[in-house]
Structure formats: structure tokens, C-alpha cells
mmCIF file of C-alpha atoms in Angstrom:
data_model
loop_
_atom_site.group_PDB
_atom_site.id
_atom_site.type_symbol
_atom_site.label_atom_id
_atom_site.label_comp_id
_atom_site.label_asym_id
_atom_site.label_seq_id
_atom_site.Cartn_x
_atom_site.Cartn_y
_atom_site.Cartn_z
ATOM 1 C CA GLN A 1 10.973 -0.915 -14.727
ATOM 2 C CA VAL A 2 10.775 -0.361 -11.002
ATOM 3 C CA GLN A 3 11.538 -2.732 -8.201
ATOM 4 C CA LEU A 4 9.421 -2.621 -4.966
ATOM 5 C CA VAL A 5 10.403 -4.204 -1.662
ATOM 6 C CA GLU A 6 7.991 -4.354 1.237
ATOM 7 C CA SER A 7 9.019 -4.644 4.866
ATOM 8 C CA GLY A 8 7.617 -4.215 8.295
ATOM 9 C CA GLY A 9 5.100 -7.118 8.447
ATOM 10 C CA GLY A 10 4.912 -9.362 11.361
ATOM 11 C CA LEU A 11 2.705 -10.921 14.133
ATOM 12 C CA VAL A 12 0.773 -8.631 16.330
ATOM 13 C CA GLN A 13 -2.064 -8.957 18.794
ATOM 14 C CA ALA A 14 -5.511 -7.469 18.038
ATOM 15 C CA GLY A 15 -5.480 -3.789 18.785
ATOM 16 C CA GLY A 16 -1.826 -3.390 17.975
ATOM 17 C CA SER A 17 0.039 -1.503 15.257
ATOM 18 C CA LEU A 18 2.443 -2.075 12.529
ATOM 19 C CA ARG A 19 4.182 0.095 9.937
ATOM 20 C CA LEU A 20 4.761 -1.254 6.498
ATOM 21 C CA SER A 21 7.360 0.292 4.160
ATOM 22 C CA CYS A 22 7.722 -0.123 0.494
ATOM 23 C CA ALA A 23 11.025 0.944 -1.034
ATOM 24 C CA ALA A 24 11.188 1.621 -4.769
ATOM 25 C CA SER A 25 14.276 1.415 -6.970
ATOM 26 C CA GLY A 26 14.986 1.418 -10.622
ATOM 27 C CA ARG A 27 12.771 3.637 -12.892
ATOM 28 C CA THR A 28 13.013 7.248 -11.679
ATOM 29 C CA SER A 29 11.280 9.120 -14.470
ATOM 30 C CA GLY A 30 7.575 9.827 -14.572
ATOM 31 C CA TYR A 31 5.038 9.904 -11.892
ATOM 32 C CA SER A 32 3.836 6.839 -10.074
ATOM 33 C CA ALA A 33 0.677 6.507 -7.893
ATOM 34 C CA MET A 34 1.171 3.882 -5.252
ATOM 35 C CA GLY A 35 -1.236 1.422 -3.671
ATOM 36 C CA TRP A 36 -1.309 -1.081 -0.916
ATOM 37 C CA PHE A 37 -3.248 -4.306 -1.585
ATOM 38 C CA ARG A 38 -3.775 -7.350 0.556
ATOM 39 C CA GLN A 39 -4.635 -10.995 0.012
ATOM 40 C CA ALA A 40 -5.998 -13.289 2.732
ATOM 41 C CA PRO A 41 -5.938 -16.961 2.359
ATOM 42 C CA GLY A 42 -8.780 -18.075 -0.014
ATOM 43 C CA LYS A 43 -9.746 -14.502 -0.881
ATOM 44 C CA GLU A 44 -9.098 -12.316 -3.831
ATOM 45 C CA ARG A 45 -6.515 -9.591 -3.641
ATOM 46 C CA GLU A 46 -8.120 -6.261 -2.706
ATOM 47 C CA ILE A 47 -6.965 -2.708 -2.572
ATOM 48 C CA VAL A 48 -6.400 -1.281 0.857
ATOM 49 C CA ALA A 49 -5.168 2.183 0.166
ATOM 50 C CA GLY A 50 -3.770 4.334 -2.549
ATOM 51 C CA ILE A 51 -1.871 7.607 -2.813
ATOM 52 C CA SER A 52 -1.218 9.911 -5.707
ATOM 53 C CA TRP A 53 2.365 11.179 -6.539
ATOM 54 C CA SER A 54 1.674 14.496 -5.100
ATOM 55 C CA GLY A 55 0.069 12.979 -1.891
ATOM 56 C CA ILE A 56 -3.090 15.127 -2.442
ATOM 57 C CA ASN A 57 -5.355 12.293 -3.506
ATOM 58 C CA ILE A 58 -5.766 9.376 -1.084
ATOM 59 C CA TYR A 59 -8.114 6.418 -1.156
ATOM 60 C CA TYR A 60 -8.937 3.957 1.585
ATOM 61 C CA ALA A 61 -11.028 0.829 1.474
ATOM 62 C CA ASP A 62 -14.041 1.144 3.904
ATOM 63 C CA SER A 63 -12.760 -1.648 5.906
ATOM 64 C CA VAL A 64 -9.610 0.176 6.960
ATOM 65 C CA LYS A 65 -10.817 3.882 7.043
ATOM 66 C CA GLY A 66 -9.855 5.555 10.341
ATOM 67 C CA ARG A 67 -7.378 2.761 11.246
ATOM 68 C CA PHE A 68 -4.782 2.719 8.385
ATOM 69 C CA THR A 69 -2.828 5.780 7.004
ATOM 70 C CA ILE A 70 -0.901 5.802 3.773
ATOM 71 C CA SER A 71 1.867 8.295 3.132
ATOM 72 C CA ARG A 72 4.847 8.638 0.922
ATOM 73 C CA ASP A 73 8.264 10.208 0.838
ATOM 74 C CA ASN A 74 9.273 10.891 -2.697
ATOM 75 C CA ASP A 75 12.754 11.919 -1.734
ATOM 76 C CA LYS A 76 13.278 8.502 -0.288
ATOM 77 C CA ASN A 77 11.349 6.700 -2.990
ATOM 78 C CA THR A 78 9.303 5.042 -0.140
ATOM 79 C CA VAL A 79 5.651 4.648 0.664
ATOM 80 C CA TYR A 80 4.315 3.704 4.060
ATOM 81 C CA LEU A 81 1.188 2.123 5.477
ATOM 82 C CA GLN A 82 0.532 2.676 9.173
ATOM 83 C CA LEU A 83 -1.840 -0.106 10.478
ATOM 84 C CA ASN A 84 -3.508 0.832 13.694
ATOM 85 C CA SER A 85 -6.201 -0.999 15.808
ATOM 86 C CA LEU A 86 -5.540 -4.134 13.869
ATOM 87 C CA LYS A 87 -8.114 -6.909 13.709
ATOM 88 C CA PRO A 88 -7.744 -10.627 13.014
ATOM 89 C CA GLU A 89 -9.474 -10.041 9.788
ATOM 90 C CA ASP A 90 -6.573 -7.761 8.686
ATOM 91 C CA THR A 91 -4.419 -10.871 8.497
ATOM 92 C CA ALA A 92 -3.083 -11.200 4.916
ATOM 93 C CA VAL A 93 -0.116 -10.766 2.698
ATOM 94 C CA TYR A 94 0.268 -7.054 2.011
ATOM 95 C CA TYR A 95 1.631 -5.939 -1.357
ATOM 96 C CA CYS A 96 2.626 -2.588 -2.557
ATOM 97 C CA ALA A 97 2.202 -1.569 -6.214
ATOM 98 C CA ALA A 98 2.988 1.218 -8.644
ATOM 99 C CA ALA A 99 0.904 2.733 -11.329
ATOM 100 C CA TRP A 100 2.473 5.115 -13.835
ATOM 101 C CA VAL A 101 0.213 8.052 -14.313
ATOM 102 C CA PRO A 102 0.244 11.237 -16.460
ATOM 103 C CA ASN A 103 0.113 13.759 -13.681
ATOM 104 C CA VAL A 104 0.973 14.100 -10.177
ATOM 105 C CA ASN A 105 -2.625 14.061 -8.824
ATOM 106 C CA ARG A 106 -3.961 11.013 -10.652
ATOM 107 C CA LEU A 107 -4.824 8.076 -8.453
ATOM 108 C CA PRO A 108 -6.314 4.899 -10.030
ATOM 109 C CA VAL A 109 -7.710 2.354 -7.751
ATOM 110 C CA GLY A 110 -8.373 -0.557 -10.094
ATOM 111 C CA MET A 111 -5.846 -3.336 -9.687
ATOM 112 C CA SER A 112 -5.223 -3.614 -13.411
ATOM 113 C CA ASN A 113 -3.746 -0.044 -13.446
ATOM 114 C CA PHE A 114 -0.856 -1.170 -11.203
ATOM 115 C CA GLY A 115 1.950 -2.685 -13.294
ATOM 116 C CA SER A 116 4.729 -3.114 -10.847
ATOM 117 C CA TRP A 117 4.346 -5.268 -7.714
ATOM 118 C CA GLY A 118 6.433 -6.138 -4.675
ATOM 119 C CA GLN A 119 6.823 -9.596 -3.259
ATOM 120 C CA GLY A 120 4.554 -9.040 -0.281
ATOM 121 C CA THR A 121 4.932 -8.990 3.462
ATOM 122 C CA GLN A 122 2.877 -11.092 5.870
ATOM 123 C CA VAL A 123 0.764 -9.397 8.486
ATOM 124 C CA THR A 124 -0.807 -11.721 11.087
ATOM 125 C CA VAL A 125 -3.114 -10.388 13.784
ATOM 126 C CA SER A 126 -3.916 -12.682 16.640
ATOM 127 C CA SER A 127 -7.018 -12.501 18.667
#
């Protein structure tokens, strides 16, 4: 089992930036693809970005392409999400999640593939 702890959320004005971090601890064997998801009030949880263990394969939701950047540091067991040009519609609780995969380049994007979740960090963007 792996434990995931997000940090870096907060209140920011539209157009501003935040950097979210997700620190993993516990299980160290195998390969994990990592994803960032978000859930706004009254809406379903959706994937924002994903990254394979190798970092070669990356996925972004259309709504965040060109504004958000996902990265990871496997030596630090940490994955990051840089949020730039934030909009009020980006307001949500952001969650990181891990999916155990058979090889370093695999990147699933379906939520059901992610078995370990953090507790979430709130991002609020004011207009």
C-alpha cells in the first residue's frame, strides 16, 4: 500500500499560479503511473493530468492543456502539478492518485485504474 499526501493548494486570483505536490510513501516496489484529478462542488471527479513512471507519456485534459504541467521526481517519490493562468473554473479539490502498471511507460487515464488516493488539497481561484 502507498500513502499519498498532497500539498500546495490555496487561494489565488485569476491568472495566478500554484504548484501542487504529492509525496508518496510506503510501497516502493513496482512501477506507478501518477494522476492528478479534481472535483468541483456538485460535479464528478475528473482527471486533470497523468504521467507514466518514466515521464515519457503524459496526458492532459483539454481544459488545462497549455496551462498546467505535470512532472515527477522518482528519487523523491513526489509528483508535481504546476498550475498557471488559473481560472475560477479551476476551483476544486485536487487529488493525486497512483496506478500500479506493468512497465515504466504505461499510463492509464481511467479513474478506475488508480487504486491509491490522497486526501486532496483545495484550490480556490477568485475572479
